[in-house]
Short mmCIF file of C-alpha atoms in Angstrom, two decimals:
data_model
loop_
_atom_site.label_atom_id
_atom_site.label_comp_id
_atom_site.label_asym_id
_atom_site.label_seq_id
_atom_site.Cartn_x
_atom_site.Cartn_y
_atom_site.Cartn_z
CA MET A 892 0.00 0.00 0.00
CA VAL A 893 1.25 3.50 -0.86
CA ALA A 894 0.74 6.04 1.91
CA PHE A 895 0.61 9.67 0.90
CA SER A 896 0.24 12.89 2.80
CA ALA A 897 -0.64 16.35 2.00
CA ARG A 898 -0.14 17.74 5.43
CA GLU A 899 2.88 19.02 3.51
CA ALA A 900 0.37 21.37 1.84
CA VAL A 901 0.12 23.20 5.17
CA SER A 902 3.58 22.53 6.54
CA ALA A 903 5.23 23.85 3.37
CA ALA A 904 3.00 26.91 3.19
CA SER A 905 3.40 27.94 6.84
CA PRO A 906 7.09 28.93 6.82
CA LEU A 907 6.62 30.43 3.34
CA LEU A 908 3.82 32.79 4.29
CA ARG A 909 6.11 35.82 4.42
CA GLN A 910 7.52 35.04 0.98
CA ILE A 911 4.01 34.50 -0.35
CA GLY A 912 2.92 37.74 1.29
CA ALA A 913 5.44 39.66 -0.79
CA ASP A 914 3.50 38.54 -3.89
CA LEU A 915 -0.01 37.97 -2.57
CA PRO A 916 -1.79 40.11 0.07
CA PHE A 917 -1.75 37.53 2.87
CA ASP A 918 -2.74 39.04 6.22
CA ALA A 919 -3.41 37.42 9.60
CA LEU A 920 -7.05 36.79 8.67
CA THR A 921 -6.07 35.00 5.46
CA THR A 922 -3.48 32.99 7.37
CA GLY A 923 -6.16 31.93 9.85
CA ILE A 924 -8.48 30.91 7.01
CA LEU A 925 -5.64 28.92 5.44
CA GLY A 926 -5.21 27.12 8.76
CA MET A 927 -8.94 26.30 8.84
CA LEU A 928 -9.05 24.84 5.33
CA PRO A 929 -7.52 21.42 6.15
CA THR A 930 -9.87 20.58 8.99
CA ALA A 931 -12.94 22.10 7.29
CA SER A 932 -12.22 20.25 4.05
CA PHE A 933 -11.53 17.00 5.91
CA ALA A 934 -14.86 17.41 7.68
CA VAL A 935 -16.75 17.90 4.42
CA MET A 936 -15.15 14.84 2.86
CA GLY A 937 -15.74 12.80 6.00
CA PHE A 938 -19.48 13.47 5.78
CA LEU A 939 -19.51 12.71 2.05
CA ALA A 940 -17.39 9.57 2.35
CA LEU A 941 -19.97 7.20 3.86
CA PRO A 942 -22.42 7.34 0.91
CA LEU A 943 -19.43 7.17 -1.45
CA LEU A 944 -18.17 4.06 0.33
CA ARG A 945 -21.51 2.40 -0.37
CA ARG A 946 -21.31 3.10 -4.10
CA MET A 947 -17.66 2.92 -5.07
CA ARG A 948 -14.76 0.56 -4.49
CA LEU A 949 -12.12 1.64 -2.02
CA GLU A 950 -9.41 1.59 -4.69
CA HIS A 951 -11.40 3.91 -6.94
CA LEU A 952 -12.02 6.31 -4.07
CA LEU A 953 -8.31 6.38 -3.27
CA LEU A 954 -7.50 7.22 -6.89
CA VAL A 955 -10.04 10.06 -6.77
CA ALA A 956 -8.35 11.29 -3.59
CA LEU A 957 -4.91 11.22 -5.20
CA LEU A 958 -6.10 13.03 -8.31
CA LEU A 959 -7.83 15.75 -6.27
CA THR A 960 -4.67 16.21 -4.21
CA THR A 961 -2.48 16.48 -7.29
CA LEU A 962 -4.80 18.96 -9.00
CA GLY A 963 -5.16 21.06 -5.87
CA GLN A 964 -1.44 21.35 -5.17
CA LEU A 965 -0.69 22.28 -8.76
CA GLY A 966 -3.55 24.79 -8.97
CA ARG A 967 -2.68 26.68 -5.82
CA ALA A 968 0.76 27.49 -7.20
CA VAL A 969 -0.80 29.78 -9.82
CA GLY A 970 -3.04 32.84 -9.62
CA GLY A 971 -3.89 35.09 -6.71
CA VAL A 972 -5.15 34.67 -3.15
CA LEU A 973 -8.60 33.38 -4.15
CA THR A 974 -7.10 30.80 -6.50
CA PHE A 975 -4.64 29.76 -3.79
CA LEU A 976 -7.44 29.22 -1.27
CA VAL A 977 -9.79 27.45 -3.72
CA PHE A 978 -7.19 24.96 -4.90
CA THR A 979 -6.01 24.45 -1.32
CA CYS A 980 -9.58 23.33 -0.62
CA VAL A 981 -9.42 20.94 -3.58
CA ALA A 982 -6.16 19.43 -2.29
CA MET A 983 -7.54 19.11 1.22
CA LEU A 984 -10.70 17.39 -0.02
CA GLY A 985 -8.45 14.82 -1.66
CA ILE A 986 -6.43 14.35 1.51
CA GLY A 987 -9.59 14.04 3.58
CA LEU A 988 -10.94 11.31 1.32
CA GLY A 989 -7.60 9.49 1.44
CA ASN A 990 -7.59 9.65 5.24
CA VAL A 991 -11.08 8.14 5.40
CA VAL A 992 -10.40 5.19 3.07
CA ALA A 993 -6.98 4.35 4.56
CA PRO A 994 -8.24 2.36 7.61
CA PRO A 995 -10.66 0.11 5.64
CA LEU A 996 -7.99 -0.40 2.98
CA LEU A 997 -5.60 -1.57 5.68
CA MET A 998 -8.23 -3.96 6.99
CA LYS A 999 -8.95 -5.23 3.48
CA TYR A 1000 -5.38 -5.88 2.32
CA PHE A 1001 -3.54 -6.45 5.61
CA PRO A 1002 -6.06 -7.88 8.11
CA ASP A 1003 -3.33 -9.79 9.95
CA ARG A 1004 -0.74 -6.98 9.87
CA ILE A 1005 -2.80 -3.89 10.63
CA GLY A 1006 -0.46 -2.71 13.39
CA MET A 1007 2.74 -2.98 11.37
CA VAL A 1008 1.38 -1.57 8.09
CA GLY A 1009 -0.54 1.13 9.98
CA ALA A 1010 2.73 2.18 11.60
CA LEU A 1011 4.39 2.39 8.18
CA HIS A 1012 1.49 4.44 6.81
CA VAL A 1013 1.59 7.03 9.61
CA THR A 1014 5.39 7.15 9.48
CA LEU A 1015 5.33 8.11 5.80
CA LEU A 1016 2.80 10.85 6.61
CA GLY A 1017 5.21 12.27 9.16
CA VAL A 1018 8.18 12.06 6.81
CA SER A 1019 6.41 13.96 4.05
CA THR A 1020 5.25 16.64 6.48
CA ALA A 1021 8.70 17.18 7.97
CA VAL A 1022 10.51 17.19 4.62
CA ALA A 1023 8.10 19.76 3.20
CA ALA A 1024 8.53 22.09 6.18
CA GLN A 1025 12.33 21.83 6.05
CA LEU A 1026 12.65 22.39 2.29
CA ALA A 1027 9.94 25.01 1.84
CA ILE A 1028 12.05 28.12 2.40
CA PRO A 1029 15.23 26.88 0.62
CA LEU A 1030 13.19 25.90 -2.45
CA GLY A 1031 11.26 29.15 -2.29
CA THR A 1032 14.49 31.15 -2.10
CA LEU A 1033 16.02 29.35 -5.07
CA TYR A 1034 13.01 28.96 -7.37
CA GLY A 1035 10.18 31.05 -5.91
CA TRP A 1036 7.32 30.18 -3.62
CA ARG A 1037 5.11 28.89 -6.45
CA PHE A 1038 7.59 26.14 -7.26
CA SER A 1039 8.07 25.37 -3.55
CA ILE A 1040 4.30 24.98 -3.12
CA GLY A 1041 3.55 23.09 -6.34
CA ILE A 1042 6.39 20.57 -6.32
CA TRP A 1043 4.61 18.41 -3.74
CA ALA A 1044 2.00 17.46 -6.33
CA SER A 1045 4.58 15.03 -7.68
CA LEU A 1046 4.24 12.84 -4.58
CA SER A 1047 0.52 12.26 -4.95
CA ALA A 1048 0.90 11.83 -8.73
CA VAL A 1049 3.51 9.09 -8.27
CA ALA A 1050 1.31 7.41 -5.64
CA THR A 1051 -1.38 6.75 -8.27
CA ILE A 1052 0.91 4.42 -10.25
CA PRO A 1053 0.77 1.29 -8.04
CA TRP A 1054 -2.98 1.62 -7.55
CA LEU A 1055 -3.59 1.93 -11.29
CA SER A 1056 -1.41 -1.15 -11.75
CA LEU A 1057 -3.38 -3.03 -9.10
CA LEU A 1058 -6.70 -2.20 -10.75
CA GLY A 1059 -5.27 -3.29 -14.09
CA VAL A 1060 -4.32 -6.66 -12.63
CA LYS A 1061 -7.78 -7.08 -11.13
CA ARG A 1062 -9.46 -6.33 -14.46
CA ALA A 1063 -7.21 -8.89 -16.16
CA VAL A 1064 -8.11 -11.49 -13.55
CA GLY A 1065 -11.79 -10.69 -14.02
CA ARG A 1066 -11.55 -11.19 -17.79
CA ALA A 1067 -9.86 -14.54 -17.17
CA GLY A 1068 -13.03 -15.74 -15.47
CA THR A 1069 -12.06 -15.54 -11.79
CA PRO A 1070 -14.96 -14.19 -9.74
CA PRO A 1071 -14.13 -10.81 -8.20
CA THR A 1072 -13.87 -10.54 -4.47
CA LYS A 1073 -16.43 -8.50 -2.59
CA ASP A 1074 -15.32 -5.36 -0.87
CA GLY A 1075 -17.56 -5.98 2.12
CA LEU A 1076 -18.96 -2.44 2.09
CA PRO A 1077 -22.08 -1.72 4.12
CA SER A 1078 -25.51 -1.98 2.56
CA ARG A 1079 -28.39 0.22 3.59
CA ALA A 1080 -29.96 -2.70 5.41
CA ASN A 1081 -27.13 -3.40 7.81
CA ALA A 1082 -24.98 -0.27 7.71
CA VAL A 1083 -23.04 0.44 10.90
CA ARG A 1084 -24.22 3.64 12.56
CA PRO A 1085 -21.34 5.10 14.59
CA TRP A 1086 -23.35 8.18 15.58
CA LYS A 1087 -25.50 5.90 17.75
CA SER A 1088 -22.49 4.62 19.69
CA SER A 1089 -20.23 6.15 22.32
CA ILE A 1090 -17.34 4.66 20.33
CA GLY A 1091 -18.24 6.82 17.35
CA TRP A 1092 -18.52 9.99 19.41
CA GLY A 1093 -15.41 9.19 21.40
CA MET A 1094 -13.40 8.76 18.21
CA ALA A 1095 -14.83 12.04 16.89
CA LEU A 1096 -13.63 13.85 20.03
CA ILE A 1097 -10.17 12.33 19.68
CA PHE A 1098 -9.89 13.59 16.11
CA ALA A 1099 -11.21 17.01 17.17
CA GLY A 1100 -8.70 17.28 20.01
CA PHE A 1101 -5.53 16.28 18.20
CA SER A 1102 -6.32 17.94 14.85
CA SER A 1103 -7.11 21.32 16.41
CA ASN A 1104 -3.71 21.23 18.13
CA THR A 1105 -1.74 19.82 15.20
CA PHE A 1106 -3.06 22.15 12.52
CA ALA A 1107 -2.86 25.21 14.74
CA ALA A 1108 0.82 24.42 15.28
CA LEU A 1109 1.46 23.72 11.60
CA THR A 1110 -0.12 27.08 10.76
CA TRP A 1111 1.12 29.32 13.56
CA LEU A 1112 4.22 27.82 15.21
CA PRO A 1113 6.70 29.69 12.96
CA ALA A 1114 4.86 32.97 13.64
CA VAL A 1115 4.93 32.34 17.40
CA LEU A 1116 8.66 31.61 17.35
CA VAL A 1117 9.48 34.61 15.12
CA ASP A 1118 7.43 36.79 17.48
CA ARG A 1119 9.64 35.53 20.31
CA GLY A 1120 12.79 36.60 18.46
CA MET A 1121 13.72 33.59 16.33
CA ARG A 1122 14.94 34.02 12.74
CA GLN A 1123 12.45 33.05 10.03
CA GLU A 1124 14.65 30.29 8.60
CA THR A 1125 15.22 28.83 12.07
CA ALA A 1126 11.50 28.96 12.78
CA GLY A 1127 10.89 26.99 9.59
CA SER A 1128 13.41 24.41 10.75
CA MET A 1129 11.65 24.22 14.12
CA LEU A 1130 8.41 23.41 12.30
CA ALA A 1131 10.24 20.61 10.51
CA VAL A 1132 11.55 19.34 13.86
CA TYR A 1133 8.04 19.55 15.33
CA SER A 1134 6.64 17.57 12.42
CA ILE A 1135 9.28 14.86 12.31
CA LEU A 1136 8.97 14.13 16.02
CA ALA A 1137 5.76 12.27 15.26
CA LEU A 1138 7.87 9.59 13.57
CA PRO A 1139 9.17 7.65 16.60
CA PHE A 1140 5.65 7.18 17.90
CA ALA A 1141 4.24 6.52 14.44
CA LEU A 1142 6.45 3.44 14.29
CA ILE A 1143 5.43 1.99 17.63
CA VAL A 1144 2.01 3.36 18.67
CA PRO A 1145 -0.14 1.29 16.25
CA VAL A 1146 1.68 -1.88 17.29
CA VAL A 1147 1.44 -1.06 21.02
CA VAL A 1148 -2.24 -0.07 20.84
CA GLN A 1149 -3.12 -3.34 19.08
CA ARG A 1150 -1.78 -5.20 22.13
CA MET A 1151 -3.59 -3.12 24.79
CA SER A 1152 -7.19 -3.71 25.75
CA ARG A 1153 -7.38 -0.30 27.45
CA PRO A 1154 -4.97 2.16 25.76
CA LEU A 1155 -6.01 5.32 27.67
CA PRO A 1156 -2.50 5.83 29.18
CA VAL A 1157 -1.09 6.22 25.66
CA ALA A 1158 -3.46 9.11 24.91
CA VAL A 1159 -2.71 10.75 28.27
CA LEU A 1160 1.02 10.59 27.50
CA PHE A 1161 0.54 12.59 24.30
CA VAL A 1162 -1.75 15.14 25.97
CA ALA A 1163 0.89 15.70 28.65
CA ALA A 1164 3.58 16.23 26.00
CA PHE A 1165 1.44 18.86 24.25
CA ALA A 1166 0.71 20.68 27.51
CA ILE A 1167 4.31 20.69 28.80
CA GLY A 1168 5.64 21.85 25.43
CA TYR A 1169 3.13 24.68 25.19
CA GLY A 1170 4.00 25.85 28.70
CA GLY A 1171 7.68 26.04 27.80
CA ILE A 1172 7.07 27.84 24.50
CA ILE A 1173 5.03 30.50 26.33
CA PHE A 1174 6.92 30.99 29.59
CA ALA A 1175 10.49 29.68 29.19
CA PRO A 1176 13.34 31.86 27.86
CA PRO A 1177 13.29 32.10 24.04
CA ALA A 1178 16.77 30.53 23.89
CA THR A 1179 15.26 27.24 25.09
CA ALA A 1180 12.41 27.25 22.57
CA ALA A 1181 13.81 24.27 20.67
CA VAL A 1182 13.48 22.05 23.76
CA TRP A 1183 9.81 22.88 24.20
CA VAL A 1184 9.05 22.51 20.51
CA ILE A 1185 10.52 19.01 20.68
CA ILE A 1186 8.38 18.09 23.70
CA ALA A 1187 5.22 19.51 22.08
CA GLY A 1188 6.07 17.66 18.88
CA LEU A 1189 5.96 14.35 20.74
CA GLY A 1190 2.26 15.00 21.35
CA GLN A 1191 1.60 14.35 17.68
CA GLY A 1192 1.69 10.67 18.51
CA ALA A 1193 -2.03 11.22 19.14
CA TYR A 1194 -2.40 11.11 15.34
CA SER A 1195 -1.11 7.54 15.25
CA PHE A 1196 -3.26 6.69 18.26
CA ALA A 1197 -6.44 7.94 16.58
CA PHE A 1198 -5.93 6.03 13.34
CA ALA A 1199 -4.92 2.86 15.19
CA MET A 1200 -8.07 3.01 17.32
CA ILE A 1201 -10.36 2.99 14.26
CA ASN A 1202 -9.43 -0.60 13.45
CA MET A 1203 -8.96 -1.43 17.14
CA ARG A 1204 -12.63 -0.79 17.81
CA THR A 1205 -14.05 -2.40 14.65
CA ARG A 1206 -13.94 -5.95 13.34
CA THR A 1207 -15.16 -5.53 9.75
CA GLN A 1208 -14.23 -3.49 6.72
CA SER A 1209 -17.66 -1.86 6.69
CA GLY A 1210 -17.34 -0.94 10.36
CA SER A 1211 -13.88 0.51 9.81
CA GLY A 1212 -15.07 2.63 6.88
CA SER A 1213 -18.15 3.89 8.72
CA LEU A 1214 -16.25 4.77 11.87
CA SER A 1215 -13.46 6.42 9.89
CA ALA A 1216 -15.92 8.59 7.94
CA PHE A 1217 -18.00 9.63 10.94
CA ALA A 1218 -15.09 10.22 13.33
CA GLN A 1219 -13.13 12.30 10.83
CA GLY A 1220 -16.13 14.18 9.48
CA THR A 1221 -17.44 15.14 12.91
CA GLY A 1222 -14.05 15.52 14.56
CA TYR A 1223 -12.57 17.77 11.91
CA ALA A 1224 -15.78 19.82 11.79
CA LEU A 1225 -15.50 20.47 15.53
CA ALA A 1226 -11.81 21.35 15.19
CA SER A 1227 -12.06 23.49 12.06
CA THR A 1228 -12.12 26.73 14.05
CA GLY A 1229 -8.98 25.82 16.03
CA PRO A 1230 -6.31 27.38 13.78
CA PHE A 1231 -8.55 30.37 13.05
CA MET A 1232 -9.29 31.03 16.74
CA PHE A 1233 -5.60 30.63 17.58
CA GLY A 1234 -4.78 33.68 15.43
CA LEU A 1235 -7.94 35.57 16.43
CA LEU A 1236 -7.16 35.31 20.13
CA HIS A 1237 -3.68 36.79 19.65
CA ARG A 1238 -3.12 40.51 20.09
CA PRO A 1239 0.23 41.96 18.93
CA GLY A 1240 2.41 42.74 21.92
CA GLU A 1241 0.20 40.77 24.34
CA GLY A 1242 1.68 37.32 23.85
CA TRP A 1243 0.07 34.05 22.84
CA LEU A 1244 -1.30 32.80 26.17
CA PRO A 1245 -5.02 33.03 25.20
CA SER A 1246 -4.31 31.13 21.98
CA PHE A 1247 -2.52 28.30 23.76
CA ALA A 1248 -5.20 28.21 26.47
CA MET A 1249 -7.71 27.48 23.72
CA LEU A 1250 -5.56 24.55 22.57
CA GLY A 1251 -5.47 23.35 26.17
CA ALA A 1252 -9.26 23.14 26.15
CA TRP A 1253 -9.05 20.95 23.05
CA LEU A 1254 -6.63 18.67 24.88
CA LEU A 1255 -9.35 18.06 27.48
CA VAL A 1256 -11.67 17.13 24.61
CA LEU A 1257 -9.08 14.63 23.40
CA VAL A 1258 -8.84 12.99 26.84
CA THR A 1259 -12.63 12.79 27.07
CA GLY A 1260 -12.77 10.97 23.74
CA ALA A 1261 -10.00 8.57 24.78
CA ILE A 1262 -11.92 7.69 27.95
CA MET A 1263 -15.04 6.95 25.87
CA VAL A 1264 -13.22 4.43 23.65
CA ASN A 1265 -10.98 2.97 26.33
CA LYS A 1266 -13.16 -0.05 27.15
CA ALA A 1267 -12.49 -3.09 24.95
CA ARG A 1268 -15.63 -3.37 22.77
CA MET A 1269 -16.51 -3.26 19.10
CA LEU A 1270 -18.57 -0.76 17.15
CA GLU A 1271 -20.45 -3.55 15.37
CA ASN A 1272 -21.86 -4.69 18.74
CA HIS A 1273 -23.92 -1.49 18.77
CA THR A 1274 -25.36 -2.03 15.29
CA PRO A 1275 -29.10 -2.78 15.24
CA VAL A 1276 -30.01 -6.18 13.82
CA PRO A 1277 -31.45 -5.69 10.29
CA ARG A 1278 -35.18 -6.37 10.02
CA GLN A 1279 -34.50 -8.82 7.20
CA ALA A 1280 -32.50 -10.95 9.63
CA LEU A 1281 -35.49 -11.19 11.97
CA LYS A 1282 -37.88 -12.57 9.37
CA GLY A 1283 -38.71 -16.20 9.77
CA GLN A 1284 -37.60 -16.30 13.41
CA GLY A 1285 -39.95 -17.59 16.02
CA PRO A 1286 -41.13 -15.60 19.02
#
């Protein structure tokens, strides 16, 4: 399976905002809107994904996601502010769809290796995010910000190749007379309804809590550090460090969570890392900022935790797809104001304490969601028995 990320769409743009602002009229309001676009777009695609999952194969949906991502990242490198924002939405819709179909794809192709392959998937997401943040300013300095923004479309374009090859093989097998395998997607009669389960709402709160923190940091961390006296290039490097620190946990969290019946302590560990890092960034001497950025960056392990829990609390492909769509749609919708409010709560010369206090509230939301899904049970256990299954049964 090819994992792709377009968190690099945000992580590359964030340190480049001053370069972009020399060409396009980017102000604090536009920056806040840019920070909202990932979560808002992910929410929209999460809500749309469930009916799409009922009508299309997972492989086809992933190809649509990759094509939207490629088109969006190319398109936002041309034109003015409106074009930039519109095509950023297109790219984020593609990413959102890819995020939703990833868990059921893992369950479909790697049912006995979900932990290991899930770790690889999340690791590649972290690598792409960190590389984009680190190279954004050097590429922008050498070739201009449009090249630095648009070059990442090549990743999603290349990722389509193995999936097109896989579909070609399946079509050839079908023509040879081998019956196609069923995708196991939910029908209207027995569709899993995560919104009627505490598991569904708990997962939604987890996504809301970690995504509001992660995307606020990806959008605003360089600005916070520059405001505290750090050079722009160094601030961009700090964003790369922040992003790449998700990698150690990405490798081990999915495997560890699969072996724990009650993984709440893992979530609490990441919440504590976020909180301690934020406290240091706000109150510690600016010379020690790198230490606190590193600690806060460890909190991004919550991303691995959230995706691992989708398949940890489901037993079927249909359950995984339904929970993934609902949790991401609802969670990202709740968190979509996080990056915007982070900038809105800041007043020049007054520090960033109100902004980080808002992120602290979202950390409490994350813990609440983790408590709700901590008990070892399955989403499918909460699914009503279809009426068709009751026909012919005695009293």
